[in-house]
CSV table of C-alpha atoms in Angstrom, one decimal:
chain,number,residue,atom,x,y,z
K,5,UNK,CA,0.0,0.1,0.1
K,6,UNK,CA,1.0,3.3,-1.1
K,7,UNK,CA,0.8,5.2,2.3
K,8,UNK,CA,2.0,2.5,4.1
K,9,UNK,CA,5.8,2.5,2.2
K,10,UNK,CA,5.1,7.0,2.7
K,11,UNK,CA,4.7,6.0,6.6
K,12,UNK,CA,7.5,3.9,6.8
K,13,UNK,CA,9.5,5.9,4.8
K,14,UNK,CA,9.4,8.7,7.5
K,15,UNK,CA,9.9,6.6,9.8
K,16,UNK,CA,13.4,5.9,8.9
K,17,UNK,CA,13.7,10.0,8.3
K,18,UNK,CA,12.8,10.7,11.7
K,19,UNK,CA,14.7,7.9,13.2
K,20,UNK,CA,17.7,9.5,11.5
K,21,UNK,CA,16.8,13.3,12.6
K,22,UNK,CA,15.5,12.4,16.1
K,23,UNK,CA,19.7,11.1,16.8
K,24,UNK,CA,20.4,15.0,15.9
K,25,UNK,CA,18.2,16.2,18.5
K,26,UNK,CA,15.3,17.6,16.5
K,27,UNK,CA,11.5,15.5,16.7
K,28,UNK,CA,9.0,16.7,14.6
K,29,UNK,CA,5.8,18.2,16.3
K,30,UNK,CA,2.8,17.9,15.8
K,31,UNK,CA,-0.4,19.9,16.9
K,32,UNK,CA,-3.8,18.9,16.3
K,33,UNK,CA,-7.0,21.4,17.5
K,34,UNK,CA,-10.4,20.0,17.0
K,35,UNK,CA,-13.4,21.8,17.9
K,36,UNK,CA,-17.1,20.8,19.4
K,37,UNK,CA,-17.3,16.5,18.3
K,38,UNK,CA,-18.4,15.9,14.4
K,39,UNK,CA,-18.0,11.8,14.1
K,40,UNK,CA,-16.2,12.5,10.7
K,41,UNK,CA,-13.4,15.0,12.1
K,42,UNK,CA,-13.0,13.0,15.7
K,43,UNK,CA,-12.4,9.8,13.4
K,44,UNK,CA,-9.6,11.7,11.4
K,45,UNK,CA,-7.7,13.1,14.4
K,46,UNK,CA,-7.7,9.8,16.1
K,47,UNK,CA,-6.4,8.2,12.7
K,48,UNK,CA,-3.8,11.6,12.4
K,49,UNK,CA,-3.0,10.8,16.6
K,50,UNK,CA,-1.9,7.1,15.2
K,51,UNK,CA,0.3,8.3,12.9
K,52,UNK,CA,2.5,10.5,14.3
K,53,UNK,CA,3.0,7.4,16.6
K,54,UNK,CA,3.8,5.0,14.2
K,55,UNK,CA,6.1,7.2,13.0
K,56,UNK,CA,7.5,8.9,15.9
K,57,UNK,CA,6.4,12.0,16.3
K,58,UNK,CA,5.0,14.0,19.3
K,59,UNK,CA,1.8,14.8,18.7
K,60,UNK,CA,-0.6,17.1,20.9
K,61,UNK,CA,-4.7,17.2,20.8
K,62,UNK,CA,-6.8,20.2,21.9
K,63,UNK,CA,-10.5,19.1,21.9
K,64,UNK,CA,-12.4,22.7,22.9
K,65,UNK,CA,-16.0,22.5,23.3
K,66,UNK,CA,-18.3,23.3,20.6
K,67,UNK,CA,-18.7,27.1,22.2
K,68,UNK,CA,-15.0,28.0,22.1
K,69,UNK,CA,-15.1,31.3,20.9
K,70,UNK,CA,-13.4,33.1,18.1
K,71,UNK,CA,-10.8,34.8,20.5
K,72,UNK,CA,-9.7,31.1,22.4
K,73,UNK,CA,-9.4,29.5,19.4
K,74,UNK,CA,-6.9,32.1,17.6
K,75,UNK,CA,-5.3,32.9,21.2
K,76,UNK,CA,-4.4,28.9,20.7
K,77,UNK,CA,-3.1,29.2,17.8
K,78,UNK,CA,-1.1,32.2,18.6
K,79,UNK,CA,0.9,30.2,22.0
K,80,UNK,CA,1.3,27.1,19.3
K,81,UNK,CA,3.2,29.4,16.7
K,82,UNK,CA,5.1,30.3,19.2
K,83,UNK,CA,6.1,27.2,20.8
K,84,UNK,CA,9.5,25.8,19.3
K,85,UNK,CA,8.1,21.9,20.1
K,86,UNK,CA,5.5,21.8,17.5
K,87,UNK,CA,6.4,22.6,13.5
K,88,UNK,CA,2.9,22.0,12.5
K,89,UNK,CA,-0.1,23.2,13.4
K,90,UNK,CA,-3.9,22.0,11.9
K,91,UNK,CA,-7.0,23.1,13.0
K,92,UNK,CA,-9.5,20.1,11.8
K,93,UNK,CA,-13.0,21.5,10.1
K,94,UNK,CA,-15.0,22.1,9.5
K,95,UNK,CA,-15.5,24.9,12.9
K,96,UNK,CA,-19.1,25.7,14.6
K,97,UNK,CA,-20.7,28.1,12.3
K,98,UNK,CA,-20.0,31.0,14.9
K,99,UNK,CA,-16.1,30.7,13.9
K,100,UNK,CA,-15.2,32.4,10.9
K,101,UNK,CA,-12.5,29.4,9.1
K,102,UNK,CA,-10.5,31.9,7.1
K,103,UNK,CA,-9.5,34.1,9.9
K,104,UNK,CA,-8.3,31.4,11.9
K,105,UNK,CA,-6.4,29.9,8.9
K,106,UNK,CA,-4.7,33.1,7.8
K,107,UNK,CA,-3.9,33.1,12.1
K,108,UNK,CA,-1.3,30.2,11.6
K,109,UNK,CA,2.0,30.8,10.2
K,110,UNK,CA,2.9,29.8,6.6
K,111,UNK,CA,5.8,28.2,8.2
K,112,UNK,CA,3.8,25.8,10.1
K,113,UNK,CA,0.6,25.3,8.4
K,114,UNK,CA,1.2,21.7,6.8
K,115,UNK,CA,-2.6,22.1,5.8
K,116,UNK,CA,-0.9,25.0,3.1
K,117,UNK,CA,-4.5,26.5,3.1
K,118,UNK,CA,-2.8,29.8,4.0
K,119,UNK,CA,-2.7,32.4,1.2
K,120,UNK,CA,0.6,32.9,1.4
K,121,UNK,CA,1.2,28.4,0.7
K,122,UNK,CA,-1.7,28.9,-1.5
K,123,UNK,CA,-0.2,31.4,-3.9
K,124,UNK,CA,2.9,29.3,-3.7
K,125,UNK,CA,1.2,26.3,-5.1
K,126,UNK,CA,0.3,28.9,-8.0
K,127,UNK,CA,3.5,29.5,-8.9
K,128,UNK,CA,4.9,25.7,-8.9
K,129,UNK,CA,7.3,26.6,-5.9
K,130,UNK,CA,6.0,25.5,-2.6
K,131,UNK,CA,7.5,24.0,0.5
K,132,UNK,CA,3.9,22.2,1.3
K,133,UNK,CA,1.2,20.8,-1.0
K,134,UNK,CA,-2.5,20.5,0.2
K,135,UNK,CA,-2.5,16.7,1.9
K,136,UNK,CA,-5.7,15.2,0.2
K,137,UNK,CA,-4.8,16.8,-3.7
K,138,UNK,CA,-0.4,15.6,-3.0
K,139,UNK,CA,-2.0,12.5,-1.5
K,140,UNK,CA,-3.5,12.1,-5.2
K,141,UNK,CA,-0.3,13.2,-6.8
K,142,UNK,CA,1.3,10.5,-5.0
K,143,UNK,CA,-1.6,7.8,-5.7
K,144,UNK,CA,-1.0,9.0,-9.3
K,145,UNK,CA,2.7,8.5,-9.6
K,146,UNK,CA,2.8,5.0,-8.2
K,147,UNK,CA,0.4,3.9,-10.8
K,148,UNK,CA,2.5,5.4,-13.2
K,149,UNK,CA,0.0,6.8,-15.1
K,150,UNK,CA,1.3,9.6,-17.4
K,151,UNK,CA,-0.9,13.3,-16.8
K,152,UNK,CA,0.5,15.2,-20.1
K,153,UNK,CA,-1.7,16.1,-22.2
K,154,UNK,CA,-4.5,14.4,-20.6
K,155,UNK,CA,-7.8,15.5,-20.2
K,156,UNK,CA,-8.9,15.6,-16.0
K,157,UNK,CA,-11.9,16.4,-14.8
K,158,UNK,CA,-12.4,17.6,-11.5
K,159,UNK,CA,-15.7,17.8,-10.1
K,160,UNK,CA,-15.4,20.3,-7.3
K,161,UNK,CA,-14.3,23.3,-6.5
K,162,UNK,CA,-13.3,23.8,-3.1
K,163,UNK,CA,-10.3,25.3,-2.0
K,164,UNK,CA,-9.2,22.4,-0.1
K,165,UNK,CA,-9.6,19.9,-2.9
K,166,UNK,CA,-10.4,21.4,-6.4
K,167,UNK,CA,-8.5,23.8,-6.9
K,168,UNK,CA,-5.5,22.8,-5.6
K,169,UNK,CA,-5.8,19.5,-7.3
K,170,UNK,CA,-6.4,21.4,-10.7
K,171,UNK,CA,-3.3,23.4,-10.4
K,172,UNK,CA,-1.0,19.9,-9.4
K,173,UNK,CA,-2.1,18.7,-12.4
K,174,UNK,CA,-1.9,21.5,-14.3
K,175,UNK,CA,1.9,21.5,-13.1
K,176,UNK,CA,2.3,18.0,-15.3
K,177,UNK,CA,1.6,19.4,-18.4
K,178,UNK,CA,-2.7,17.8,-17.6
K,179,UNK,CA,-5.6,19.8,-19.8
K,180,UNK,CA,-8.0,20.5,-16.2
K,181,UNK,CA,-11.2,21.1,-16.7
K,182,UNK,CA,-13.4,22.0,-13.6
K,183,UNK,CA,-16.7,21.5,-12.9
K,184,UNK,CA,-18.8,22.2,-10.0
K,185,UNK,CA,-23.0,22.7,-9.0
K,186,UNK,CA,-23.1,25.2,-12.3
K,187,UNK,CA,-21.7,23.6,-14.7
K,188,UNK,CA,-23.9,22.6,-17.9
K,189,UNK,CA,-23.5,18.8,-19.0
K,190,UNK,CA,-21.8,17.6,-16.1
K,191,UNK,CA,-22.1,14.1,-17.1
K,192,UNK,CA,-20.8,14.5,-21.0
K,193,UNK,CA,-17.7,16.4,-19.7
K,194,UNK,CA,-17.4,14.1,-17.2
K,195,UNK,CA,-17.6,11.4,-20.4
K,196,UNK,CA,-14.8,12.8,-21.9
K,197,UNK,CA,-12.1,12.6,-19.3
K,198,UNK,CA,-9.1,10.8,-18.8
K,199,UNK,CA,-9.0,11.2,-15.4
K,200,UNK,CA,-11.6,12.0,-13.5
K,201,UNK,CA,-11.9,13.3,-9.9
K,202,UNK,CA,-14.6,13.4,-7.9
K,203,UNK,CA,-14.8,15.5,-4.4
K,204,UNK,CA,-18.2,17.0,-4.5
K,205,UNK,CA,-19.7,15.5,-1.2
K,206,UNK,CA,-23.0,13.6,-3.0
K,207,UNK,CA,-22.9,10.0,-1.7
K,208,UNK,CA,-22.6,7.8,-4.4
K,209,UNK,CA,-23.8,10.7,-7.4
K,210,UNK,CA,-21.3,9.8,-10.1
K,211,UNK,CA,-22.1,6.2,-11.8
K,212,UNK,CA,-20.9,4.1,-14.7
K,213,UNK,CA,-22.6,6.5,-17.1
K,214,UNK,CA,-20.4,9.7,-16.3
K,215,UNK,CA,-17.0,7.5,-17.1
K,216,UNK,CA,-14.9,7.0,-20.6
K,217,UNK,CA,-14.1,3.7,-20.6
K,218,UNK,CA,-10.7,2.7,-19.6
K,219,UNK,CA,-10.3,6.1,-17.4
K,220,UNK,CA,-8.7,6.9,-14.4
K,221,UNK,CA,-11.0,7.4,-11.3
K,222,UNK,CA,-10.3,9.1,-8.5
K,223,UNK,CA,-12.7,9.1,-5.8
K,224,UNK,CA,-12.4,12.4,-3.0
K,225,UNK,CA,-15.5,11.5,-1.2
K,226,UNK,CA,-16.5,10.1,2.2
K,227,UNK,CA,-20.0,10.2,3.1
K,228,UNK,CA,-21.9,8.0,5.5
K,229,UNK,CA,-25.0,6.1,5.1
K,230,UNK,CA,-28.2,5.7,7.3
K,231,UNK,CA,-27.2,1.9,7.6
K,232,UNK,CA,-23.7,2.9,8.6
K,233,UNK,CA,-21.8,1.8,5.8
K,234,UNK,CA,-18.7,4.1,4.5
K,235,UNK,CA,-19.2,5.2,0.4
K,236,UNK,CA,-17.7,7.6,-1.9
K,237,UNK,CA,-19.1,10.0,-3.9
K,238,UNK,CA,-18.7,7.4,-6.9
K,239,UNK,CA,-21.4,4.3,-7.2
K,240,UNK,CA,-18.2,2.1,-7.1
K,241,UNK,CA,-20.1,-1.2,-8.2
K,242,UNK,CA,-21.0,0.6,-11.5
K,243,UNK,CA,-18.0,2.5,-12.0
K,244,UNK,CA,-15.9,-0.6,-11.7
K,245,UNK,CA,-17.3,-1.9,-14.7
K,246,UNK,CA,-16.1,0.7,-17.1
K,247,UNK,CA,-12.7,2.5,-15.2
K,248,UNK,CA,-9.7,1.5,-16.4
K,249,UNK,CA,-8.3,1.9,-12.5
K,250,UNK,CA,-10.4,3.5,-9.6
K,251,UNK,CA,-9.8,3.9,-5.7
K,252,UNK,CA,-12.1,2.2,-3.0
K,253,UNK,CA,-13.6,4.4,-0.7
K,254,UNK,CA,-12.8,3.5,2.8
K,255,UNK,CA,-8.9,2.8,2.4
K,256,UNK,CA,-8.2,4.8,-1.6
K,257,UNK,CA,-8.0,8.3,-1.1
K,258,UNK,CA,-8.3,8.6,3.1
K,259,UNK,CA,-5.1,7.2,4.3
K,260,UNK,CA,-3.0,9.1,1.2
K,261,UNK,CA,-4.3,12.5,3.1
K,262,UNK,CA,-2.5,11.4,6.2
K,263,UNK,CA,0.8,10.3,4.7
K,264,UNK,CA,0.9,13.4,3.6
K,265,UNK,CA,0.4,15.5,6.5
K,266,UNK,CA,3.0,13.4,8.1
K,267,UNK,CA,5.1,14.3,5.1
K,268,UNK,CA,4.4,17.9,5.2
K,269,UNK,CA,5.0,17.9,9.1
K,270,UNK,CA,8.5,16.4,8.8
K,271,UNK,CA,9.0,18.6,6.0
K,272,UNK,CA,8.5,21.5,8.4
K,273,UNK,CA,10.6,20.2,10.9
K,274,UNK,CA,13.4,20.1,8.3
K,275,UNK,CA,13.0,23.5,7.2
K,276,UNK,CA,12.9,25.0,10.9
């Protein structure tokens, strides 16, 4: 598994720098008790333990104020034991996410959401990449898929996945189309894709009728159905019949996101 190999590699590198007295440190802040967020945070803590990082979790109550959260982030900005700060999104409605992200100093922004890091991604000169798009690029590379000149279609234009994903694909000389809720003839556009990235947040929305024979399908979605099953934004059973390659949910993009976060934390520690 690609994500496991990355973690093993990071574990080796961490052991080397620990011998020089550097211990990568990650602080994770979670506000409220969103079950999906809690499950992500637990996976991140487990990965830190496995690789040998120092990790600290701040579980704050739902009613935490914007000022309190901002003060905690500013404190962590100054903390030499912490190289990466991650605020688990989404935040409760009364907190301005953008303001919180902008409070994290770019050097510790291991999610790569700060405007300074976003700008660096645009020009292709970056220290960190957003974890999910970078994880997807790693999967594509490992699968030896050549993106040059390929038509890549992304459904979803979020700042977390859709937009940075389009930039990373462009850097690899792909031709990129971004689709969203206002796109006309969505199905027809998707059917032209050599690579289809689905990050729309709607369970099993994309089925075989959206997919060109032999296309690579990357499912970023993670949704829990009423019967408790976890599914992606792609209807795996029907899509698998036409796709040349497809990522499963769970177990596809998710583990890669966490592996990339760990990679970014090590980069931050080394830069420090």
